[in-house]
Amino acid sequence: MLTATNGVETLKQVENNPDIILLDINMPGMDGLEVCQRIRDYVSCPILFLTARIEDADKVKGFSVGGDDYIVKPFSLVELEARVKAHLRRETRHSFNTQIKFIDDLTIDYAERCIFYKGNKISLAKKEFDIVELLSVNSGQVFDRERIYEKIWGYDSEGDSSVVAEHIRRIRTKIAAFTEKEYIETVWGCGYKWIK
């Protein structure tokens, strides 16, 4: 079982592909409704809201952002267990063996091989996404141009590592169309790294 105390931690735990997600609506910072809205397009498991809110409008909002059930506090652990088991039994969604990474408002979907910023798709060419994948999966690790070239283009490819800098420039330009935040940092004299 994985736990999180706030919305940001929840996004990180979602990257572990849980079988079911229980979300408290009243979480500090990013609330459960916002978390659900952020992750619903990228996860296939059931999402259950736990909340003290009992208004119909609140329930409708919970379902509208992608929730599968709404459990009102106080509730017994027996009821919670029964509902969780029922959802897992009824689960018929396609099971995706995918990996998702959430970084602030940027989402990387490694299965679909694309990135999104606040839900907006940022189209990348194949090699551009390969570089994003290499750097983001190894977040914080510095890769020099030669190492990136060998991993993405292969040892036997004709050409040289100068093409890496051009690809990274294009990646930055495409991301910059949506946000000023830098995700790929140049470590002068060493190479590039994905900022954690």
PDB file of C-alpha atoms in Angstrom:
ATOM      1  CA  MET A   1       0.000   0.000   0.000  1.00  0.00           C
ATOM      2  CA  LEU A   2       1.289   3.453  -0.937  1.00  0.00           C
ATOM      3  CA  THR A   3       0.381   6.609   0.993  1.00  0.00           C
ATOM      4  CA  ALA A   4       0.638  10.351   0.402  1.00  0.00           C
ATOM      5  CA  THR A   5      -0.155  13.341   2.617  1.00  0.00           C
ATOM      6  CA  ASN A   6      -0.798  15.923  -0.101  1.00  0.00           C
ATOM      7  CA  GLY A   7      -1.603  16.284  -3.781  1.00  0.00           C
ATOM      8  CA  VAL A   8       1.980  16.579  -4.994  1.00  0.00           C
ATOM      9  CA  GLU A   9       3.006  13.387  -3.168  1.00  0.00           C
ATOM     10  CA  THR A  10      -0.047  11.679  -4.639  1.00  0.00           C
ATOM     11  CA  LEU A  11       1.079  12.473  -8.184  1.00  0.00           C
ATOM     12  CA  LYS A  12       4.439  10.870  -7.437  1.00  0.00           C
ATOM     13  CA  GLN A  13       2.800   7.729  -6.039  1.00  0.00           C
ATOM     14  CA  VAL A  14       0.537   7.433  -9.090  1.00  0.00           C
ATOM     15  CA  GLU A  15       3.697   6.816 -11.140  1.00  0.00           C
ATOM     16  CA  ASN A  16       3.834   3.384  -9.413  1.00  0.00           C
ATOM     17  CA  ASN A  17       0.680   2.250 -11.292  1.00  0.00           C
ATOM     18  CA  PRO A  18      -1.626   1.410  -8.347  1.00  0.00           C
ATOM     19  CA  ASP A  19      -4.578  -0.988  -8.685  1.00  0.00           C
ATOM     20  CA  ILE A  20      -6.965   1.497  -7.044  1.00  0.00           C
ATOM     21  CA  ILE A  21      -6.665   5.072  -5.723  1.00  0.00           C
ATOM     22  CA  LEU A  22      -8.394   6.468  -2.630  1.00  0.00           C
ATOM     23  CA  LEU A  23      -8.394  10.276  -2.673  1.00  0.00           C
ATOM     24  CA  ASP A  24      -9.360  12.567   0.175  1.00  0.00           C
ATOM     25  CA  ILE A  25     -10.880  15.688  -1.350  1.00  0.00           C
ATOM     26  CA  ASN A  26      -9.608  18.001   1.395  1.00  0.00           C
ATOM     27  CA  MET A  27      -5.858  17.585   0.925  1.00  0.00           C
ATOM     28  CA  PRO A  28      -3.450  20.481   1.522  1.00  0.00           C
ATOM     29  CA  GLY A  29      -2.336  22.398  -1.553  1.00  0.00           C
ATOM     30  CA  MET A  30      -3.697  20.513  -4.546  1.00  0.00           C
ATOM     31  CA  ASP A  31      -7.025  18.971  -3.476  1.00  0.00           C
ATOM     32  CA  GLY A  32      -8.327  15.541  -4.449  1.00  0.00           C
ATOM     33  CA  LEU A  33     -10.542  16.858  -7.233  1.00  0.00           C
ATOM     34  CA  GLU A  34      -7.601  18.584  -8.917  1.00  0.00           C
ATOM     35  CA  VAL A  35      -5.408  15.491  -8.499  1.00  0.00           C
ATOM     36  CA  CYS A  36      -8.098  13.336 -10.102  1.00  0.00           C
ATOM     37  CA  GLN A  37      -8.442  15.743 -13.004  1.00  0.00           C
ATOM     38  CA  ARG A  38      -4.669  15.703 -13.539  1.00  0.00           C
ATOM     39  CA  ILE A  39      -4.304  11.918 -13.528  1.00  0.00           C
ATOM     40  CA  ARG A  40      -7.564  10.578 -14.986  1.00  0.00           C
ATOM     41  CA  ASP A  41      -6.391  10.596 -18.602  1.00  0.00           C
ATOM     42  CA  TYR A  42      -3.225   8.703 -17.677  1.00  0.00           C
ATOM     43  CA  VAL A  43      -4.387   6.026 -15.226  1.00  0.00           C
ATOM     44  CA  SER A  44      -6.899   3.263 -15.831  1.00  0.00           C
ATOM     45  CA  CYS A  45      -7.557   2.135 -12.248  1.00  0.00           C
ATOM     46  CA  PRO A  46     -10.657   3.068 -10.201  1.00  0.00           C
ATOM     47  CA  ILE A  47     -10.509   6.330  -8.222  1.00  0.00           C
ATOM     48  CA  LEU A  48     -12.586   6.581  -5.027  1.00  0.00           C
ATOM     49  CA  PHE A  49     -13.176   9.868  -3.216  1.00  0.00           C
ATOM     50  CA  LEU A  50     -13.268   9.980   0.589  1.00  0.00           C
ATOM     51  CA  THR A  51     -14.867  13.158   1.893  1.00  0.00           C
ATOM     52  CA  ALA A  52     -16.974  14.860   4.527  1.00  0.00           C
ATOM     53  CA  ARG A  53     -18.820  16.828   1.807  1.00  0.00           C
ATOM     54  CA  ILE A  54     -22.358  15.539   1.371  1.00  0.00           C
ATOM     55  CA  GLU A  55     -23.895  17.981  -1.119  1.00  0.00           C
ATOM     56  CA  ASP A  56     -25.080  16.492  -4.410  1.00  0.00           C
ATOM     57  CA  ALA A  57     -23.173  19.201  -6.294  1.00  0.00           C
ATOM     58  CA  ASP A  58     -19.933  18.010  -4.684  1.00  0.00           C
ATOM     59  CA  LYS A  59     -20.650  14.424  -5.687  1.00  0.00           C
ATOM     60  CA  VAL A  60     -21.433  15.474  -9.248  1.00  0.00           C
ATOM     61  CA  LYS A  61     -18.148  17.375  -9.415  1.00  0.00           C
ATOM     62  CA  GLY A  62     -16.283  14.330  -8.138  1.00  0.00           C
ATOM     63  CA  PHE A  63     -17.781  12.124 -10.827  1.00  0.00           C
ATOM     64  CA  SER A  64     -17.302  14.758 -13.529  1.00  0.00           C
ATOM     65  CA  VAL A  65     -13.526  14.883 -12.992  1.00  0.00           C
ATOM     66  CA  GLY A  66     -13.288  11.101 -13.326  1.00  0.00           C
ATOM     67  CA  GLY A  67     -14.031   9.619  -9.905  1.00  0.00           C
ATOM     68  CA  ASP A  68     -15.621   6.167  -9.787  1.00  0.00           C
ATOM     69  CA  ASP A  69     -17.153   6.319  -6.301  1.00  0.00           C
ATOM     70  CA  TYR A  70     -17.820   8.760  -3.477  1.00  0.00           C
ATOM     71  CA  ILE A  71     -17.570   7.572   0.139  1.00  0.00           C
ATOM     72  CA  VAL A  72     -18.872  10.048   2.711  1.00  0.00           C
ATOM     73  CA  LYS A  73     -17.240  10.346   6.141  1.00  0.00           C
ATOM     74  CA  PRO A  74     -17.715   8.939   8.663  1.00  0.00           C
ATOM     75  CA  PHE A  75     -17.648   5.432   7.214  1.00  0.00           C
ATOM     76  CA  SER A  76     -16.687   2.059   8.643  1.00  0.00           C
ATOM     77  CA  LEU A  77     -13.567   0.242   7.513  1.00  0.00           C
ATOM     78  CA  VAL A  78     -15.810  -2.734   6.703  1.00  0.00           C
ATOM     79  CA  GLU A  79     -17.772  -0.587   4.210  1.00  0.00           C
ATOM     80  CA  LEU A  80     -14.575   0.842   2.730  1.00  0.00           C
ATOM     81  CA  GLU A  81     -13.086  -2.634   2.293  1.00  0.00           C
ATOM     82  CA  ALA A  82     -16.285  -3.898   0.658  1.00  0.00           C
ATOM     83  CA  ARG A  83     -16.383  -1.009  -1.824  1.00  0.00           C
ATOM     84  CA  VAL A  84     -12.710  -1.382  -2.702  1.00  0.00           C
ATOM     85  CA  LYS A  85     -13.153  -5.120  -3.325  1.00  0.00           C
ATOM     86  CA  ALA A  86     -16.266  -4.476  -5.413  1.00  0.00           C
ATOM     87  CA  HIS A  87     -14.442  -1.981  -7.627  1.00  0.00           C
ATOM     88  CA  LEU A  88     -11.497  -4.315  -8.102  1.00  0.00           C
ATOM     89  CA  ARG A  89     -13.867  -7.157  -9.044  1.00  0.00           C
ATOM     90  CA  ARG A  90     -15.702  -4.982 -11.555  1.00  0.00           C
ATOM     91  CA  GLU A  91     -12.538  -3.516 -12.976  1.00  0.00           C
ATOM     92  CA  THR A  92     -12.680  -4.145 -16.705  1.00  0.00           C
ATOM     93  CA  ARG A  93     -10.601  -1.284 -17.986  1.00  0.00           C
ATOM     94  CA  HIS A  94      -7.673  -2.191 -20.173  1.00  0.00           C
ATOM     95  CA  SER A  95      -4.601  -2.717 -18.027  1.00  0.00           C
ATOM     96  CA  PHE A  96      -1.802  -0.492 -19.250  1.00  0.00           C
ATOM     97  CA  ASN A  97       1.770  -1.420 -18.486  1.00  0.00           C
ATOM     98  CA  THR A  98       2.783   2.189 -18.706  1.00  0.00           C
ATOM     99  CA  GLN A  99       4.863   4.619 -16.795  1.00  0.00           C
ATOM    100  CA  ILE A 100       3.855   8.188 -16.153  1.00  0.00           C
ATOM    101  CA  LYS A 101       5.904  10.970 -14.634  1.00  0.00           C
ATOM    102  CA  PHE A 102       4.353  14.165 -13.249  1.00  0.00           C
ATOM    103  CA  ILE A 103       6.684  17.147 -12.920  1.00  0.00           C
ATOM    104  CA  ASP A 104       4.855  20.283 -11.819  1.00  0.00           C
ATOM    105  CA  ASP A 105       2.426  20.921 -14.703  1.00  0.00           C
ATOM    106  CA  LEU A 106       4.384  18.736 -17.138  1.00  0.00           C
ATOM    107  CA  THR A 107       3.273  15.130 -17.700  1.00  0.00           C
ATOM    108  CA  ILE A 108       5.393  12.555 -19.511  1.00  0.00           C
ATOM    109  CA  ASP A 109       3.546   9.515 -20.859  1.00  0.00           C
ATOM    110  CA  TYR A 110       6.218   6.963 -21.738  1.00  0.00           C
ATOM    111  CA  ALA A 111       3.727   4.479 -23.247  1.00  0.00           C
ATOM    112  CA  GLU A 112       2.210   7.033 -25.644  1.00  0.00           C
ATOM    113  CA  ARG A 113       5.650   8.629 -26.096  1.00  0.00           C
ATOM    114  CA  CYS A 114       4.428  12.176 -25.679  1.00  0.00           C
ATOM    115  CA  ILE A 115       4.484  14.997 -23.169  1.00  0.00           C
ATOM    116  CA  PHE A 116       1.761  17.348 -22.024  1.00  0.00           C
ATOM    117  CA  TYR A 117       1.820  20.714 -20.292  1.00  0.00           C
ATOM    118  CA  LYS A 118      -1.398  21.459 -18.378  1.00  0.00           C
ATOM    119  CA  GLY A 119      -3.145  18.968 -20.642  1.00  0.00           C
ATOM    120  CA  ASN A 120      -1.781  20.493 -23.858  1.00  0.00           C
ATOM    121  CA  LYS A 121       0.119  18.014 -25.991  1.00  0.00           C
ATOM    122  CA  ILE A 122       3.658  18.998 -26.960  1.00  0.00           C
ATOM    123  CA  SER A 123       4.528  17.116 -30.142  1.00  0.00           C
ATOM    124  CA  LEU A 124       8.055  15.751 -30.263  1.00  0.00           C
ATOM    125  CA  ALA A 125       9.884  13.904 -33.014  1.00  0.00           C
ATOM    126  CA  LYS A 126      11.028  10.358 -32.219  1.00  0.00           C
ATOM    127  CA  LYS A 127      14.627  11.238 -31.338  1.00  0.00           C
ATOM    128  CA  GLU A 128      13.474  14.273 -29.344  1.00  0.00           C
ATOM    129  CA  PHE A 129      11.242  12.091 -27.175  1.00  0.00           C
ATOM    130  CA  ASP A 130      14.040   9.518 -26.873  1.00  0.00           C
ATOM    131  CA  ILE A 131      16.231  12.241 -25.364  1.00  0.00           C
ATOM    132  CA  VAL A 132      13.461  13.416 -23.018  1.00  0.00           C
ATOM    133  CA  GLU A 133      12.922   9.811 -21.910  1.00  0.00           C
ATOM    134  CA  LEU A 134      16.627   9.164 -21.310  1.00  0.00           C
ATOM    135  CA  LEU A 135      17.134  12.351 -19.288  1.00  0.00           C
ATOM    136  CA  SER A 136      13.853  12.318 -17.330  1.00  0.00           C
ATOM    137  CA  VAL A 137      14.058   8.643 -16.318  1.00  0.00           C
ATOM    138  CA  ASN A 138      17.563   9.402 -15.026  1.00  0.00           C
ATOM    139  CA  SER A 139      16.567  12.734 -13.478  1.00  0.00           C
ATOM    140  CA  GLY A 140      19.499  14.660 -12.011  1.00  0.00           C
ATOM    141  CA  GLN A 141      22.134  12.553 -13.769  1.00  0.00           C
ATOM    142  CA  VAL A 142      24.423  14.382 -16.193  1.00  0.00           C
ATOM    143  CA  PHE A 143      24.869  12.929 -19.691  1.00  0.00           C
ATOM    144  CA  ASP A 144      27.499  14.309 -22.053  1.00  0.00           C
ATOM    145  CA  ARG A 145      26.690  14.708 -25.747  1.00  0.00           C
ATOM    146  CA  GLU A 146      28.686  11.618 -26.764  1.00  0.00           C
ATOM    147  CA  ARG A 147      26.849   9.386 -24.287  1.00  0.00           C
ATOM    148  CA  ILE A 148      23.444  10.696 -25.372  1.00  0.00           C
ATOM    149  CA  TYR A 149      24.395  10.161 -29.027  1.00  0.00           C
ATOM    150  CA  GLU A 150      25.540   6.580 -28.387  1.00  0.00           C
ATOM    151  CA  LYS A 151      22.357   5.699 -26.450  1.00  0.00           C
ATOM    152  CA  ILE A 152      19.895   7.324 -28.865  1.00  0.00           C
ATOM    153  CA  TRP A 153      21.553   6.964 -32.275  1.00  0.00           C
ATOM    154  CA  GLY A 154      23.677   3.886 -31.516  1.00  0.00           C
ATOM    155  CA  TYR A 155      27.379   3.185 -31.674  1.00  0.00           C
ATOM    156  CA  ASP A 156      27.376   2.429 -35.394  1.00  0.00           C
ATOM    157  CA  SER A 157      25.449   5.486 -36.590  1.00  0.00           C
ATOM    158  CA  GLU A 158      27.046   7.824 -39.059  1.00  0.00           C
ATOM    159  CA  GLY A 159      27.228  11.385 -37.827  1.00  0.00           C
ATOM    160  CA  ASP A 160      28.474  13.008 -34.667  1.00  0.00           C
ATOM    161  CA  SER A 161      27.305  14.194 -31.271  1.00  0.00           C
ATOM    162  CA  SER A 162      26.756  17.802 -32.424  1.00  0.00           C
ATOM    163  CA  VAL A 163      23.271  16.712 -33.525  1.00  0.00           C
ATOM    164  CA  VAL A 164      22.395  16.240 -29.837  1.00  0.00           C
ATOM    165  CA  ALA A 165      22.664  19.954 -29.096  1.00  0.00           C
ATOM    166  CA  GLU A 166      20.327  20.766 -31.998  1.00  0.00           C
ATOM    167  CA  HIS A 167      17.739  18.239 -30.814  1.00  0.00           C
ATOM    168  CA  ILE A 168      17.854  19.616 -27.274  1.00  0.00           C
ATOM    169  CA  ARG A 169      17.464  23.156 -28.646  1.00  0.00           C
ATOM    170  CA  ARG A 170      14.316  22.021 -30.491  1.00  0.00           C
ATOM    171  CA  ILE A 171      12.932  20.283 -27.389  1.00  0.00           C
ATOM    172  CA  ARG A 172      13.457  23.456 -25.339  1.00  0.00           C
ATOM    173  CA  THR A 173      11.791  25.592 -28.030  1.00  0.00           C
ATOM    174  CA  LYS A 174       8.731  23.355 -28.097  1.00  0.00           C
ATOM    175  CA  ILE A 175       8.395  23.341 -24.297  1.00  0.00           C
ATOM    176  CA  ALA A 176       9.020  27.100 -24.169  1.00  0.00           C
ATOM    177  CA  ALA A 177       5.885  27.631 -26.265  1.00  0.00           C
ATOM    178  CA  PHE A 178       3.928  26.589 -23.149  1.00  0.00           C
ATOM    179  CA  THR A 179       6.118  27.528 -20.174  1.00  0.00           C
ATOM    180  CA  GLU A 180       9.266  29.464 -19.313  1.00  0.00           C
ATOM    181  CA  LYS A 181      10.418  26.736 -16.937  1.00  0.00           C
ATOM    182  CA  GLU A 182      13.591  24.930 -17.983  1.00  0.00           C
ATOM    183  CA  TYR A 183      13.431  21.148 -17.647  1.00  0.00           C
ATOM    184  CA  ILE A 184      16.723  20.323 -19.376  1.00  0.00           C
ATOM    185  CA  GLU A 185      19.707  22.028 -17.778  1.00  0.00           C
ATOM    186  CA  THR A 186      23.041  22.534 -19.495  1.00  0.00           C
ATOM    187  CA  VAL A 187      25.903  21.618 -17.185  1.00  0.00           C
ATOM    188  CA  TRP A 188      28.697  23.558 -18.840  1.00  0.00           C
ATOM    189  CA  GLY A 189      31.676  21.450 -19.801  1.00  0.00           C
ATOM    190  CA  CYS A 190      29.845  18.258 -18.796  1.00  0.00           C
ATOM    191  CA  GLY A 191      26.585  17.806 -20.682  1.00  0.00           C
ATOM    192  CA  TYR A 192      22.857  17.894 -19.909  1.00  0.00           C
ATOM    193  CA  LYS A 193      20.551  16.781 -17.149  1.00  0.00           C
ATOM    194  CA  TRP A 194      16.837  16.728 -16.438  1.00  0.00           C
ATOM    195  CA  ILE A 195      16.040  19.011 -13.507  1.00  0.00           C
ATOM    196  CA  LYS A 196      14.422  17.077 -10.658  1.00  0.00           C
TER     197      LYS A 196
END
